[in-house]
Short mmCIF file of C-alpha atoms in Angstrom, two decimals:
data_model
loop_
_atom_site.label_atom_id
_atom_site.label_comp_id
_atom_site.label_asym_id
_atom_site.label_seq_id
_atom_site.Cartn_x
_atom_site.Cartn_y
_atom_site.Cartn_z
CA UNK A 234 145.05 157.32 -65.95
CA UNK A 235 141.22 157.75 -65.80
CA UNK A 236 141.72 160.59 -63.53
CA UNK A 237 139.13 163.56 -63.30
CA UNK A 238 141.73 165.81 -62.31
CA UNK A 239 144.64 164.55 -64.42
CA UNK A 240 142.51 165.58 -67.88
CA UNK A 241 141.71 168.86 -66.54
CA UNK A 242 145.65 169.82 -65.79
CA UNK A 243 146.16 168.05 -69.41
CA UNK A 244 143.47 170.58 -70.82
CA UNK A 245 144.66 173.35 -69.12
CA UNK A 246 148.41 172.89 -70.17
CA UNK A 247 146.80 172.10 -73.68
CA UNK A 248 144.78 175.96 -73.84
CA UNK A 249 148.18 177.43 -73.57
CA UNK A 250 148.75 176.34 -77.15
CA UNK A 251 146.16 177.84 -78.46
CA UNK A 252 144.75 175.18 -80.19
CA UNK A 253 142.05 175.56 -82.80
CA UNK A 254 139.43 172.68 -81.55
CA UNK A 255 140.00 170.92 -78.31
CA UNK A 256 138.26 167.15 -79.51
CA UNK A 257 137.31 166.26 -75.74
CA UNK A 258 137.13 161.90 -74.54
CA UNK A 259 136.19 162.96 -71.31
CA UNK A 260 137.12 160.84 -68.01
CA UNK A 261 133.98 161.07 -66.72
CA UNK A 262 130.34 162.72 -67.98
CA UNK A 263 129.79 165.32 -65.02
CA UNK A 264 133.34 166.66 -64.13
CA UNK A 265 134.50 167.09 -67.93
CA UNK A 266 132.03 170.12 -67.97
CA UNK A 267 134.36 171.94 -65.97
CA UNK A 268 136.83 171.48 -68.86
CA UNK A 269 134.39 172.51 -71.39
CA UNK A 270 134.14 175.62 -69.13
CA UNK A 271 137.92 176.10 -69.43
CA UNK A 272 137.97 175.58 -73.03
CA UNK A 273 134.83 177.77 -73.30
CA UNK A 274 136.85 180.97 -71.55
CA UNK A 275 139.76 180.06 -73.54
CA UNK A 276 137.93 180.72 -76.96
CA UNK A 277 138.64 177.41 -77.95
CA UNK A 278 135.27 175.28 -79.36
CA UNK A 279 134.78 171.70 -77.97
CA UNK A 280 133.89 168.33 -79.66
CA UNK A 281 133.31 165.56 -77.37
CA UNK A 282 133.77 162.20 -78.94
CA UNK A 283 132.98 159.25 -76.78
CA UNK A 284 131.38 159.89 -73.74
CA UNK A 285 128.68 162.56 -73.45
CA UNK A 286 129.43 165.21 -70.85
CA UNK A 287 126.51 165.31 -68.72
CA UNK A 288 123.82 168.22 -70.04
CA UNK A 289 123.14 169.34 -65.96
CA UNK A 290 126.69 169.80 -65.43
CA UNK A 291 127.10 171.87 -68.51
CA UNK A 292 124.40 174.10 -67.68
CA UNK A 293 125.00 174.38 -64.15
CA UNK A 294 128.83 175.61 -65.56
CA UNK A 295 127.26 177.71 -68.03
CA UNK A 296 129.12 175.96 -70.64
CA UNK A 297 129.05 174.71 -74.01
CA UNK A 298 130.11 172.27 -76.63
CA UNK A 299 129.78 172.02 -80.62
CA UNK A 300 129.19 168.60 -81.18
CA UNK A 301 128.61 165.52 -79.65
CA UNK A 302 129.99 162.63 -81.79
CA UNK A 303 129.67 158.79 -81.04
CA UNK A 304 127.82 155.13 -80.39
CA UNK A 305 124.16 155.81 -80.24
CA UNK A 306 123.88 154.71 -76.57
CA UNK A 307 120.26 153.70 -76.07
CA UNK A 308 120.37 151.97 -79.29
CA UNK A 309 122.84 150.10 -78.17
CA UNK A 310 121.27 148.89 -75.11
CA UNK A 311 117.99 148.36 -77.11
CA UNK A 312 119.99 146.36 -79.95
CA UNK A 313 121.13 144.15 -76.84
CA UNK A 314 117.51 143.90 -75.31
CA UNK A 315 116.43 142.85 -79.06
CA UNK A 316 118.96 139.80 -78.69
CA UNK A 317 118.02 138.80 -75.64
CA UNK A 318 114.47 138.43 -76.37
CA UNK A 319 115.35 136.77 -79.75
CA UNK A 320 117.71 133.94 -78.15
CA UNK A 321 115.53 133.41 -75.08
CA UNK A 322 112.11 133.20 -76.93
CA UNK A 323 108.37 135.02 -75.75
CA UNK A 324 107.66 132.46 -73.41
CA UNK A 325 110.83 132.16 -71.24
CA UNK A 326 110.23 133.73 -67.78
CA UNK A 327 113.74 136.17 -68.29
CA UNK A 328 115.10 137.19 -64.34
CA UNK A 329 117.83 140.20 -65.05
CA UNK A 330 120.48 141.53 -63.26
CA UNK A 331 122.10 144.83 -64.35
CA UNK A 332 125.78 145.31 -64.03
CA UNK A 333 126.35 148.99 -64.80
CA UNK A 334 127.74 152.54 -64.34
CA UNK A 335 124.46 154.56 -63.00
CA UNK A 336 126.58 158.03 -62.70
CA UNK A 337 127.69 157.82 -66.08
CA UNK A 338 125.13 159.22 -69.01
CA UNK A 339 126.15 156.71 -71.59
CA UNK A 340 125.77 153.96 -69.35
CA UNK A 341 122.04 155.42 -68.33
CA UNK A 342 121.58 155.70 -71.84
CA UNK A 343 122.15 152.65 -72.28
CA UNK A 344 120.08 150.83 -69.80
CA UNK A 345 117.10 152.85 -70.57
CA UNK A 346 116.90 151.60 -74.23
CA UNK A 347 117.65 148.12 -73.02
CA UNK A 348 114.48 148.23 -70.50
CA UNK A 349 112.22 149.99 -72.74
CA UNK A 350 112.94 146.78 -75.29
CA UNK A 351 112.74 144.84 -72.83
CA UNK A 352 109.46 145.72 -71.08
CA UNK A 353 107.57 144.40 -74.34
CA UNK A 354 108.02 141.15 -73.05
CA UNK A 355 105.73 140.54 -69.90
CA UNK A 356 107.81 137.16 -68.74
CA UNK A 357 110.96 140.06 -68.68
CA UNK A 358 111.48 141.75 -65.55
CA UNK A 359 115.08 143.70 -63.79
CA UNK A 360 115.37 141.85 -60.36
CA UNK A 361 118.73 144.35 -59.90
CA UNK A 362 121.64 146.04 -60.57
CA UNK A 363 125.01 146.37 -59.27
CA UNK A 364 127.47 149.06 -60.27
CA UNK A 365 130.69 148.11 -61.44
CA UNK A 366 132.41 151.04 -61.79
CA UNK A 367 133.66 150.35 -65.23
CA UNK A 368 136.26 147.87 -63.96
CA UNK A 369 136.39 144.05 -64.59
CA UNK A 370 137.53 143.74 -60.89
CA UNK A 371 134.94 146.04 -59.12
CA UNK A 372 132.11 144.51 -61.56
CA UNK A 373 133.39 140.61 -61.01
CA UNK A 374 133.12 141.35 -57.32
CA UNK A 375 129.82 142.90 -57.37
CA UNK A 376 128.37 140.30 -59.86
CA UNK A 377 128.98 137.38 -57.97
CA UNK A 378 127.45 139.54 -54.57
CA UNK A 379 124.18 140.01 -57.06
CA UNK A 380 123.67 137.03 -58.06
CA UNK A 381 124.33 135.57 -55.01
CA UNK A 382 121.62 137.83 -53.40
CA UNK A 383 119.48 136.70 -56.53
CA UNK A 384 119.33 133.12 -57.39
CA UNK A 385 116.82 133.63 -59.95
CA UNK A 386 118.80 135.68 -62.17
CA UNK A 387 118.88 133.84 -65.65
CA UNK A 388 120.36 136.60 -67.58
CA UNK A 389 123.19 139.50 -67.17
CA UNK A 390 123.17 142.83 -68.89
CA UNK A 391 126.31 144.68 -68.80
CA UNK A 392 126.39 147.90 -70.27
CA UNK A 393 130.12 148.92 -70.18
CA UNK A 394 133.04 146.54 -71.60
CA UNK A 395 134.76 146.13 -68.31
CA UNK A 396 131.68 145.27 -66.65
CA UNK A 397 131.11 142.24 -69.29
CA UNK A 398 134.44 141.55 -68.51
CA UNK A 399 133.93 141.27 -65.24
CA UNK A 400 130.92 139.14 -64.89
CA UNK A 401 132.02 136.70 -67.74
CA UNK A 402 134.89 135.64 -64.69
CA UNK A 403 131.93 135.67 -62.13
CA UNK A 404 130.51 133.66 -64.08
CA UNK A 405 133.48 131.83 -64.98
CA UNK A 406 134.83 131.37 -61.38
CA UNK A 407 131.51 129.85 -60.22
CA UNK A 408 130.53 127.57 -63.03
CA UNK A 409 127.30 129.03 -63.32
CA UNK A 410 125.73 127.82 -66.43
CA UNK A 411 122.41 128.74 -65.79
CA UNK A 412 122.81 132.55 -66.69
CA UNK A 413 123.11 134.43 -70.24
CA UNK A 414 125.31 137.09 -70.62
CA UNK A 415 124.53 139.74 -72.74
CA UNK A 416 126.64 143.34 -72.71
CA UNK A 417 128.58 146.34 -74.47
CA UNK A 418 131.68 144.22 -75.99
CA UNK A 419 135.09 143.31 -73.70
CA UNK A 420 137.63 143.54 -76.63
CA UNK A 421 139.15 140.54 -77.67
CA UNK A 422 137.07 138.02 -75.49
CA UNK A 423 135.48 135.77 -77.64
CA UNK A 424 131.71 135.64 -77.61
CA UNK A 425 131.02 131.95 -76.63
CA UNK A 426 129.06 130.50 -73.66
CA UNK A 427 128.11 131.58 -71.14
CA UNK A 428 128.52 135.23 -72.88
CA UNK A 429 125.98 134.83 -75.93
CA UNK A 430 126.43 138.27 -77.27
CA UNK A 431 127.56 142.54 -77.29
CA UNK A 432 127.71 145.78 -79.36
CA UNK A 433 131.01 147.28 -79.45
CA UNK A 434 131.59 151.26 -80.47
CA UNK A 435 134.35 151.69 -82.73
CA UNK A 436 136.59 154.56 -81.08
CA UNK A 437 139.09 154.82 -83.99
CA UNK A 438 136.28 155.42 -86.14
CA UNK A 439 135.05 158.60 -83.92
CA UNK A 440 138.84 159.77 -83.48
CA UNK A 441 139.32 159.98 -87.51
CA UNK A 442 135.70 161.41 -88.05
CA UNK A 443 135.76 164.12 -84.96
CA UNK A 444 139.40 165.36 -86.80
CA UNK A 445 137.19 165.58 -90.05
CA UNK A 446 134.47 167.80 -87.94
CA UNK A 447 136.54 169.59 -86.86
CA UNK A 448 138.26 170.49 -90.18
CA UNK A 449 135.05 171.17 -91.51
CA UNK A 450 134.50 173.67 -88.64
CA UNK A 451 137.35 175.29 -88.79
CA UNK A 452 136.93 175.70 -93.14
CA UNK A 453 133.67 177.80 -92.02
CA UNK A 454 130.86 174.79 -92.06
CA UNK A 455 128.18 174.70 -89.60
CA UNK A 456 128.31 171.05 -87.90
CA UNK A 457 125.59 169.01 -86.84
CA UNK A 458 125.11 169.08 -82.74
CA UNK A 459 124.95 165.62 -82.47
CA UNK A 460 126.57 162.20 -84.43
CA UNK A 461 125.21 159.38 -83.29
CA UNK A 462 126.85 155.89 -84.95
CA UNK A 463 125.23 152.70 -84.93
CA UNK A 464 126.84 149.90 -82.68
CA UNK A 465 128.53 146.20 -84.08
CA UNK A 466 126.83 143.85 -83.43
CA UNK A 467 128.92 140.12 -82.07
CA UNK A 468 126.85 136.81 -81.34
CA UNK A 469 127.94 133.32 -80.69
CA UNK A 470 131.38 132.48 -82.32
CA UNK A 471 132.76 135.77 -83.25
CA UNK A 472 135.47 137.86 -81.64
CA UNK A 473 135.46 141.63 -81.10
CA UNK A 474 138.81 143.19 -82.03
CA UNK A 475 140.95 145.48 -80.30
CA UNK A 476 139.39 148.51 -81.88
CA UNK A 477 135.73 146.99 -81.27
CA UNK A 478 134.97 148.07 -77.49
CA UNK A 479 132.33 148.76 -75.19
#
């Protein structure tokens, strides 16, 4: 249920088991490292698939993982930034308002490689950012304060799929036809105006390849530290499926 404290109690009751590999989606990047820890004092090696637990915490726990596997995060927002400045064109003065997670290291991830792609572009410039808590309610609420607060906002980066969610209705609700919507993919939600395109990870993907990791592992091979997968790319037209999310 999204719950810090709900995945720990799962983890714990899991380490009782005796499990050979605990593959780890955490709820959140800084309190999962107190589940690594568990793990760690359990004997039991961690993969985190997903969502990167958050390097600090794990040091500051004096715990550690085995691999990393998932979407190449800053890619991902740099793929988007790449779109943006493709469908808008050099000369378009490009006003953007962030809707995003900035506690979360995927989500920071992500907006860094959008704004280093996007800094190329002198007519580009982030006039704010909003955080909506990777929740189509919390981000439609939050979008519509932002862009209310900025007028001049012409285009929308969202860099979680409940946060595209979530300003697609703001944008929706208030007929605003003026701004571009660009994000990390809401499953399902076709990609048609004013949403003009998203990358979308592909979590069944990571599941079956962490297992495979993992087997490897446990068969005596060394694994890489770090997987990172390339994201899909959806423009005008096309419809994410239910495995293709942000």
């Amino acid at each position: 249920n999204d719950d810090d404290a709900n995945q720990l109690s799962q983890v714990q009751s899991m380490l009782q088991k005796k499990p050979c590999a605990l593959a780890l989606n955490a709820v959140k990047s800084e309190p999962a490292a107190a589940i690594v820890k568990a793990a760690n004092d359990a004997g039991v090696p961690v993969f985190t698939v997903n969502v990167i637990v958050s390097p600090d915490a794990l040091k500051s726990q004096g715990a550690t993982i085995v691999q990393y596997l998932g979407a190449d995060n800053k890619a991902g927002g740099s793929q988007m930034a790449e779109q943006v400045l493709k469908d808008m064109g050099a000369d378009t003065a490009m006003k953007i308002g962030f809707v995003t997670e900035p506690d979360e290291v995927p989500t920071v991830l992500r907006d860094t490689g959008f704004e280093e792609t996007i800094s190329s572009n002198a007519n580009a410039s982030v006039v704010a950012k909003v955080d909506g808590n990777v929740k189509p309610d919390d981000s439609l609420q939050v979008t519509t304060e932002m862009l209310q607060g900025n007028p001049d906002i012409n285009v929308i980066f969202a860099s979680t799929g409940p946060g595209t969610y979530g300003a697609l209705q703001a944008l929706q609700s208030t007929n605003n036809s003026k701004v571009a919507l660009y994000g990390f993919c809401a499953s399902e939600v076709p990609v048609e105006d004013p949403y003009k395109a998203c990358v979308a990870q592909e979590p069944e993907v990571y599941g079956s390849d962490v297992i495979g990791q993992i087997k490897g592992f446990v068969d005596g091979q060394s694994p890489a530290p770090e997987i990172l997968k390339s994201l899909k790319l959806f423009t005008s037209g096309q419809t994410p499926a239910p495995g293709e999310v942000g």
